[in-house]
């Protein structure tokens, strides 16, 4: 009797891990931009795809790091990365040349030699609800948090910065509209028949830029009847929920300052942090509100009322200001408040990218400062 063997495809299915599909670089960049829109980044930042090998370029391995140093780049080469996602942009100040002279130029050379792209999200990841600052709040335990500086919608249906509305009678309408249409940066011009104080008139509505607004107002002011019936509205983009820079966290139960420090050290995996006690505070003082910002938080935290400021680094004088206002300051070094997010990011991107590519986290990436 012949020996029965299971179907070959079942042997392969049981004996091998699932085969991951490759992703085209531009497809992957589009998916990364969907995960965290570059439009959410600060205006001074340099985010998105920074280095692109000649197309077509396919990605099998995405390599995550907080800082792309030369040591980390060699690790990426050894692990056959096709795209490096570096939280901090390795190219920030413009490069006037790409030679072997400086370390940042060498990063670009090594990347292109090995057909490795470089993508940086930086402050876009700070702003999103599932980003770096949200991860940092988890070190405090159960709390509610809101952005310190909420983000506005990157794009809004309304064009321009202002809306101008006024009513005109038939005698003046055509002449006014003719002149308005000659003004640059006018959009959404509409007219609607209305009855005003028993008279048939036309209500004109338009959107315009700040520059165009000056010309529109100058035109309408030539006719006192039009000008006194003019309304000007400032168009503001809507706020995005749970999105923005920094977080103000309200703890569900107050902690002592000592316990707060202990929780942060545990969350970040640090044996030491730097602590400045607020005026009149002790290690046993209660902590209910914590204002935090990953990285360098001075500009984001300044002026916020809280029991504690938590960030990576602050200037000496900003620490003195906080302490004088009774606010204790916990400093953990810049990248220590960011790097731990990479493990959470790996899991989130695996789901977002539908498990199509390999995603690995650098083992060489580390904060440059040590306690000696």
CSV table of C-alpha atoms in Angstrom, one decimal:
chain,number,residue,atom,x,y,z
A,1,UNK,CA,0.0,0.0,0.0
A,2,UNK,CA,1.6,3.3,-1.0
A,3,UNK,CA,2.6,5.8,1.7
A,4,UNK,CA,0.2,8.7,1.8
A,5,UNK,CA,1.9,12.2,2.0
A,6,UNK,CA,0.2,15.4,2.9
A,7,UNK,CA,-0.2,18.0,0.1
A,8,UNK,CA,3.1,19.9,-0.6
A,9,UNK,CA,1.4,23.3,-0.1
A,10,UNK,CA,0.5,22.4,3.5
A,11,UNK,CA,4.1,21.3,4.3
A,12,UNK,CA,5.3,24.7,3.1
A,13,UNK,CA,2.6,26.6,5.0
A,14,UNK,CA,3.6,24.8,8.2
A,15,UNK,CA,7.3,24.8,7.7
A,16,UNK,CA,8.0,28.5,6.7
A,17,UNK,CA,7.0,31.8,8.1
A,18,UNK,CA,4.6,33.9,6.1
A,19,UNK,CA,6.2,35.5,3.1
A,20,UNK,CA,6.1,39.3,3.3
A,21,UNK,CA,5.4,41.4,0.2
A,22,UNK,CA,7.7,44.1,-0.9
A,23,UNK,CA,6.5,47.7,-1.0
A,24,UNK,CA,7.5,50.3,-3.5
A,25,UNK,CA,9.2,53.2,-1.8
A,26,UNK,CA,6.7,55.8,-2.9
A,27,UNK,CA,3.8,53.6,-1.8
A,28,UNK,CA,5.5,53.2,1.6
A,29,UNK,CA,6.2,56.9,2.0
A,30,UNK,CA,2.5,57.6,1.2
A,31,UNK,CA,1.5,55.2,3.9
A,32,UNK,CA,3.9,56.7,6.4
A,33,UNK,CA,2.5,60.2,5.6
A,34,UNK,CA,-1.0,58.8,6.2
A,35,UNK,CA,0.2,57.5,9.6
A,36,UNK,CA,1.4,61.0,10.6
A,37,UNK,CA,0.9,63.8,8.2
A,38,UNK,CA,4.1,65.9,7.6
A,39,UNK,CA,1.8,68.9,7.7
A,40,UNK,CA,1.5,68.5,11.5
A,41,UNK,CA,5.2,69.1,11.9
A,42,UNK,CA,6.5,72.5,13.1
A,43,UNK,CA,7.2,75.0,10.3
A,44,UNK,CA,10.9,75.0,11.1
A,45,UNK,CA,11.3,71.3,10.9
A,46,UNK,CA,12.6,69.1,8.0
A,47,UNK,CA,10.4,66.1,7.7
A,48,UNK,CA,9.4,63.5,5.1
A,49,UNK,CA,11.6,61.6,2.6
A,50,UNK,CA,15.1,63.2,2.8
A,51,UNK,CA,17.2,60.7,0.8
A,52,UNK,CA,15.8,58.7,-2.2
A,53,UNK,CA,17.7,56.1,-4.2
A,54,UNK,CA,17.0,56.2,-7.9
A,55,UNK,CA,13.6,54.7,-8.7
A,56,UNK,CA,12.3,52.1,-8.8
A,57,UNK,CA,13.2,51.3,-5.2
A,58,UNK,CA,11.4,48.5,-3.3
A,59,UNK,CA,11.5,48.1,0.5
A,60,UNK,CA,11.6,44.8,2.3
A,61,UNK,CA,13.2,46.1,5.5
A,62,UNK,CA,12.3,49.3,7.4
A,63,UNK,CA,14.9,50.2,10.0
A,64,UNK,CA,13.8,52.5,12.9
A,65,UNK,CA,16.2,54.7,14.9
A,66,UNK,CA,15.9,57.8,17.0
A,67,UNK,CA,19.2,59.3,15.8
A,68,UNK,CA,21.0,58.3,12.6
A,69,UNK,CA,24.7,58.3,13.5
A,70,UNK,CA,27.4,56.7,11.4
A,71,UNK,CA,27.5,53.7,13.8
A,72,UNK,CA,23.7,53.3,13.3
A,73,UNK,CA,24.1,53.7,9.5
A,74,UNK,CA,26.6,50.8,9.4
A,75,UNK,CA,24.1,48.7,11.4
A,76,UNK,CA,21.4,49.5,8.9
A,77,UNK,CA,23.8,48.5,6.0
A,78,UNK,CA,24.6,45.2,7.8
A,79,UNK,CA,21.0,44.4,8.4
A,80,UNK,CA,20.2,45.1,4.7
A,81,UNK,CA,17.7,48.0,5.4
A,82,UNK,CA,16.0,49.5,2.4
A,83,UNK,CA,14.6,52.5,4.3
A,84,UNK,CA,15.7,54.1,7.5
A,85,UNK,CA,13.1,55.9,9.5
A,86,UNK,CA,15.1,58.3,11.7
A,87,UNK,CA,12.9,60.2,14.2
A,88,UNK,CA,15.4,63.1,14.2
A,89,UNK,CA,16.2,64.4,10.7
A,90,UNK,CA,19.9,63.7,9.9
A,91,UNK,CA,19.7,66.5,7.4
A,92,UNK,CA,18.5,69.7,9.0
A,93,UNK,CA,20.7,72.6,7.9
A,94,UNK,CA,21.0,72.7,4.1
A,95,UNK,CA,24.0,70.8,2.6
A,96,UNK,CA,26.0,72.8,0.1
A,97,UNK,CA,27.9,69.7,-1.0
A,98,UNK,CA,28.0,66.0,-0.5
A,99,UNK,CA,31.5,64.8,0.2
A,100,UNK,CA,33.3,62.6,2.6
A,101,UNK,CA,34.3,65.6,4.8
A,102,UNK,CA,31.6,65.8,7.4
A,103,UNK,CA,29.6,63.0,9.2
A,104,UNK,CA,26.2,64.1,7.9
A,105,UNK,CA,27.5,64.2,4.3
A,106,UNK,CA,29.0,60.7,4.8
A,107,UNK,CA,25.5,59.5,5.9
A,108,UNK,CA,24.1,60.6,2.6
A,109,UNK,CA,26.9,59.0,0.6
A,110,UNK,CA,26.6,55.7,2.5
A,111,UNK,CA,22.8,55.7,2.1
A,112,UNK,CA,23.0,56.2,-1.7
A,113,UNK,CA,25.9,53.7,-2.1
A,114,UNK,CA,23.8,51.0,-0.4
A,115,UNK,CA,20.4,52.1,-2.0
A,116,UNK,CA,19.0,53.1,1.4
A,117,UNK,CA,16.3,55.8,1.7
A,118,UNK,CA,16.0,58.1,4.7
A,119,UNK,CA,12.7,59.3,6.1
A,120,UNK,CA,12.2,61.5,9.1
A,121,UNK,CA,8.9,62.3,10.9
A,122,UNK,CA,10.2,64.3,13.9
A,123,UNK,CA,7.7,66.8,15.2
A,124,UNK,CA,4.8,65.2,13.2
A,125,UNK,CA,5.2,62.2,15.6
A,126,UNK,CA,5.2,64.7,18.6
A,127,UNK,CA,1.8,66.0,17.5
A,128,UNK,CA,-0.2,62.9,16.7
A,129,UNK,CA,-2.4,61.3,19.3
A,130,UNK,CA,-0.6,58.0,19.1
A,131,UNK,CA,2.9,59.6,19.0
A,132,UNK,CA,5.9,60.3,21.2
A,133,UNK,CA,4.3,62.6,23.7
A,134,UNK,CA,1.4,60.2,24.2
A,135,UNK,CA,3.9,57.4,24.9
A,136,UNK,CA,5.7,59.6,27.4
A,137,UNK,CA,2.4,60.2,29.4
A,138,UNK,CA,2.2,56.4,30.0
A,139,UNK,CA,5.0,56.7,32.5
A,140,UNK,CA,2.8,58.7,34.8
A,141,UNK,CA,0.2,56.0,35.2
A,142,UNK,CA,-3.5,56.6,34.8
A,143,UNK,CA,-4.1,60.2,33.7
A,144,UNK,CA,-6.0,62.3,31.3
A,145,UNK,CA,-4.0,64.6,28.9
A,146,UNK,CA,-4.6,67.4,26.5
A,147,UNK,CA,-2.1,69.0,24.1
A,148,UNK,CA,-0.4,72.2,25.4
A,149,UNK,CA,-0.4,73.7,21.9
A,150,UNK,CA,-3.3,72.1,19.8
A,151,UNK,CA,-2.7,71.6,16.1
A,152,UNK,CA,-5.1,73.0,13.5
A,153,UNK,CA,-6.3,71.0,10.5
A,154,UNK,CA,-3.6,71.1,7.8
A,155,UNK,CA,-6.1,71.8,5.2
A,156,UNK,CA,-9.6,73.3,5.4
A,157,UNK,CA,-12.3,73.7,2.7
A,158,UNK,CA,-12.2,77.4,3.1
A,159,UNK,CA,-9.7,79.3,1.0
A,160,UNK,CA,-8.0,82.5,2.1
A,161,UNK,CA,-7.6,84.1,5.5
A,162,UNK,CA,-10.8,86.3,5.6
A,163,UNK,CA,-14.3,86.3,4.4
A,164,UNK,CA,-15.9,89.6,3.3
A,165,UNK,CA,-19.7,90.0,2.9
A,166,UNK,CA,-21.6,93.1,1.9
A,167,UNK,CA,-24.9,94.1,0.2
A,168,UNK,CA,-25.1,96.2,-3.0
A,169,UNK,CA,-28.0,97.6,-5.0
A,170,UNK,CA,-28.3,97.1,-8.8
A,171,UNK,CA,-26.9,100.6,-9.4
A,172,UNK,CA,-23.5,99.7,-7.9
A,173,UNK,CA,-23.3,95.9,-8.2
A,174,UNK,CA,-21.7,95.5,-11.6
A,175,UNK,CA,-19.1,98.1,-11.1
A,176,UNK,CA,-18.0,96.8,-7.7
A,177,UNK,CA,-17.9,93.2,-8.9
A,178,UNK,CA,-15.8,94.2,-12.0
A,179,UNK,CA,-13.2,95.8,-9.8
A,180,UNK,CA,-13.2,93.0,-7.2
A,181,UNK,CA,-12.5,90.4,-9.9
A,182,UNK,CA,-9.4,92.3,-10.9
A,183,UNK,CA,-7.9,91.9,-7.4
A,184,UNK,CA,-5.5,88.9,-7.0
A,185,UNK,CA,-6.0,86.3,-4.3
A,186,UNK,CA,-9.8,86.4,-4.3
A,187,UNK,CA,-11.8,83.2,-4.2
A,188,UNK,CA,-15.2,81.7,-3.5
A,189,UNK,CA,-17.0,84.8,-4.9
A,190,UNK,CA,-20.8,84.3,-4.7
A,191,UNK,CA,-23.9,86.5,-5.1
A,192,UNK,CA,-27.3,86.0,-3.6
A,193,UNK,CA,-30.5,88.1,-4.1
A,194,UNK,CA,-31.8,89.4,-0.7
A,195,UNK,CA,-34.3,91.9,0.5
A,196,UNK,CA,-32.9,94.6,2.8
A,197,UNK,CA,-35.3,97.0,4.5
A,198,UNK,CA,-37.9,96.4,1.7
A,199,UNK,CA,-35.4,96.9,-1.1
A,200,UNK,CA,-34.1,94.3,-3.6
A,201,UNK,CA,-30.3,93.9,-3.2
A,202,UNK,CA,-27.6,91.4,-3.8
A,203,UNK,CA,-25.5,90.0,-1.0
A,204,UNK,CA,-21.9,89.4,-2.1
A,205,UNK,CA,-19.6,87.0,-0.3
A,206,UNK,CA,-15.9,86.3,-1.0
A,207,UNK,CA,-12.8,84.8,0.5
A,208,UNK,CA,-9.5,86.6,0.3
A,209,UNK,CA,-5.9,86.7,1.6
A,210,UNK,CA,-4.6,89.2,4.1
A,211,UNK,CA,-3.0,91.2,1.2
A,212,UNK,CA,-6.2,91.2,-0.9
A,213,UNK,CA,-8.3,92.2,2.1
A,214,UNK,CA,-6.6,95.6,2.2
A,215,UNK,CA,-7.5,96.2,-1.5
A,216,UNK,CA,-11.1,95.0,-1.0
A,217,UNK,CA,-11.6,97.3,2.0
A,218,UNK,CA,-10.0,100.2,0.1
A,219,UNK,CA,-12.4,99.6,-2.7
A,220,UNK,CA,-15.5,99.4,-0.6
A,221,UNK,CA,-14.6,102.4,1.5
A,222,UNK,CA,-15.0,104.5,-1.6
A,223,UNK,CA,-18.8,104.0,-1.2
A,224,UNK,CA,-20.0,104.8,2.3
A,225,UNK,CA,-23.3,102.8,1.8
A,226,UNK,CA,-21.4,99.7,0.8
A,227,UNK,CA,-18.7,100.1,3.5
A,228,UNK,CA,-21.1,100.5,6.4
A,229,UNK,CA,-22.9,97.2,5.3
A,230,UNK,CA,-19.6,95.3,5.1
A,231,UNK,CA,-18.8,92.4,7.5
A,232,UNK,CA,-15.3,90.9,7.7
A,233,UNK,CA,-14.8,87.4,9.2
A,234,UNK,CA,-11.5,85.9,10.2
A,235,UNK,CA,-11.3,82.3,8.8
A,236,UNK,CA,-9.7,79.9,11.3
A,237,UNK,CA,-8.9,76.3,10.7
A,238,UNK,CA,-10.5,73.9,13.1
A,239,UNK,CA,-8.5,72.3,15.9
A,240,UNK,CA,-7.7,68.6,15.6
A,241,UNK,CA,-8.8,66.6,18.7
A,242,UNK,CA,-6.0,65.2,20.9
A,243,UNK,CA,-3.3,66.5,18.5
A,244,UNK,CA,-0.6,69.1,19.1
A,245,UNK,CA,2.7,69.8,20.9
A,246,UNK,CA,3.3,68.8,24.5
A,247,UNK,CA,0.8,67.4,26.9
A,248,UNK,CA,-0.8,68.6,30.2
A,249,UNK,CA,-1.5,65.5,32.2
A,250,UNK,CA,-3.9,65.4,35.2
A,251,UNK,CA,-3.3,62.3,37.3
A,252,UNK,CA,-6.2,60.3,38.5
A,253,UNK,CA,-4.7,60.2,42.0
A,254,UNK,CA,-2.0,62.5,43.3
A,255,UNK,CA,1.5,61.1,43.7
A,256,UNK,CA,4.4,62.3,45.7
A,257,UNK,CA,7.2,63.9,43.7
A,258,UNK,CA,9.4,61.1,44.7
A,259,UNK,CA,7.0,58.5,43.3
A,260,UNK,CA,6.6,60.5,40.1
A,261,UNK,CA,10.3,60.5,39.6
A,262,UNK,CA,10.4,56.7,40.3
A,263,UNK,CA,7.7,56.0,37.7
A,264,UNK,CA,9.4,58.1,35.0
A,265,UNK,CA,12.7,56.3,35.6
A,266,UNK,CA,11.0,53.0,35.3
A,267,UNK,CA,9.2,53.9,32.1
A,268,UNK,CA,12.3,55.2,30.5
A,269,UNK,CA,14.6,52.5,31.9
A,270,UNK,CA,16.9,55.0,33.5
A,271,UNK,CA,18.9,54.7,36.7
A,272,UNK,CA,19.2,58.4,37.1
A,273,UNK,CA,17.3,61.6,36.1
A,274,UNK,CA,18.0,65.3,37.0
A,275,UNK,CA,15.6,66.9,39.3
A,276,UNK,CA,15.1,70.6,40.3
A,277,UNK,CA,12.8,71.1,43.2
A,278,UNK,CA,10.3,73.9,42.8
A,279,UNK,CA,10.4,76.7,45.4
A,280,UNK,CA,8.8,75.5,48.6
A,281,UNK,CA,8.5,71.9,47.3
A,282,UNK,CA,10.0,68.7,48.7
A,283,UNK,CA,10.2,65.1,47.5
A,284,UNK,CA,7.0,64.4,49.4
A,285,UNK,CA,5.0,67.3,47.8
A,286,UNK,CA,1.9,66.1,45.9
A,287,UNK,CA,1.9,66.0,42.2
A,288,UNK,CA,-1.5,66.3,40.4
A,289,UNK,CA,-0.6,68.1,37.1
A,290,UNK,CA,2.4,67.3,34.9
A,291,UNK,CA,3.3,69.3,31.8
A,292,UNK,CA,5.5,67.3,29.5
A,293,UNK,CA,7.2,67.5,26.1
A,294,UNK,CA,9.6,64.9,24.7
A,295,UNK,CA,13.0,66.2,23.6
A,296,UNK,CA,13.7,69.9,24.3
A,297,UNK,CA,10.6,71.3,25.9
A,298,UNK,CA,11.4,74.8,27.1
A,299,UNK,CA,9.4,76.7,24.4
A,300,UNK,CA,6.5,74.3,24.7
A,301,UNK,CA,6.3,74.2,28.5
A,302,UNK,CA,7.0,77.8,29.3
A,303,UNK,CA,4.2,79.6,31.1
A,304,UNK,CA,2.1,76.4,31.7
A,305,UNK,CA,0.7,76.0,35.2
A,306,UNK,CA,1.6,72.6,36.6
A,307,UNK,CA,3.3,70.9,39.6
A,308,UNK,CA,6.0,69.3,37.4
A,309,UNK,CA,7.7,69.9,34.1
A,310,UNK,CA,8.9,66.7,32.4
A,311,UNK,CA,11.2,66.9,29.4
A,312,UNK,CA,14.6,65.8,28.1
A,313,UNK,CA,16.4,69.1,28.4
A,314,UNK,CA,15.8,72.8,29.3
A,315,UNK,CA,18.1,75.8,29.4
A,316,UNK,CA,19.5,76.7,32.8
A,317,UNK,CA,17.6,80.0,32.9
A,318,UNK,CA,14.3,78.3,32.0
A,319,UNK,CA,14.8,75.8,34.9
A,320,UNK,CA,15.4,78.8,37.2
A,321,UNK,CA,12.2,80.4,36.1
A,322,UNK,CA,10.1,77.2,36.6
A,323,UNK,CA,11.7,76.6,40.1
A,324,UNK,CA,10.9,80.2,41.1
A,325,UNK,CA,7.3,79.6,40.2
A,326,UNK,CA,7.1,76.6,42.4
A,327,UNK,CA,7.3,74.1,39.6
A,328,UNK,CA,9.6,71.1,39.9
A,329,UNK,CA,11.6,70.1,36.8
A,330,UNK,CA,12.5,66.5,35.8
A,331,UNK,CA,15.1,66.3,33.0
A,332,UNK,CA,16.0,62.9,31.4
A,333,UNK,CA,18.3,63.9,28.6
A,334,UNK,CA,17.0,64.7,25.2
A,335,UNK,CA,16.6,61.4,23.3
A,336,UNK,CA,15.9,59.4,26.5
A,337,UNK,CA,12.4,60.9,26.4
A,338,UNK,CA,11.9,59.7,22.8
A,339,UNK,CA,13.8,56.5,22.1
A,340,UNK,CA,11.5,54.1,24.0
A,341,UNK,CA,8.7,55.0,21.7
A,342,UNK,CA,10.3,53.1,18.8
A,343,UNK,CA,9.2,49.7,20.1
A,344,UNK,CA,5.6,50.9,20.3
A,345,UNK,CA,6.0,52.5,16.8
A,346,UNK,CA,7.2,49.2,15.4
A,347,UNK,CA,4.0,47.5,16.5
A,348,UNK,CA,1.8,50.3,15.3
A,349,UNK,CA,3.5,50.4,11.8
A,350,UNK,CA,3.3,46.6,11.5
A,351,UNK,CA,-0.5,47.0,11.8
A,352,UNK,CA,-0.7,50.2,9.7
A,353,UNK,CA,1.4,48.6,6.9
A,354,UNK,CA,-0.6,45.4,7.1
A,355,UNK,CA,2.5,43.3,7.9
A,356,UNK,CA,3.8,43.8,4.4
A,357,UNK,CA,7.5,44.4,5.3
A,358,UNK,CA,10.0,43.6,8.0
A,359,UNK,CA,10.4,46.4,10.6
A,360,UNK,CA,13.4,46.3,12.9
A,361,UNK,CA,14.6,48.7,15.7
A,362,UNK,CA,18.3,49.8,15.9
A,363,UNK,CA,20.3,48.1,18.6
A,364,UNK,CA,23.2,50.7,18.3
A,365,UNK,CA,21.1,53.8,18.7
A,366,UNK,CA,21.6,55.4,22.2
A,367,UNK,CA,21.8,58.8,23.9
A,368,UNK,CA,25.3,60.3,23.6
A,369,UNK,CA,25.4,61.5,27.2
A,370,UNK,CA,26.3,59.1,30.1
A,371,UNK,CA,26.6,59.6,33.8
A,372,UNK,CA,30.4,59.2,34.5
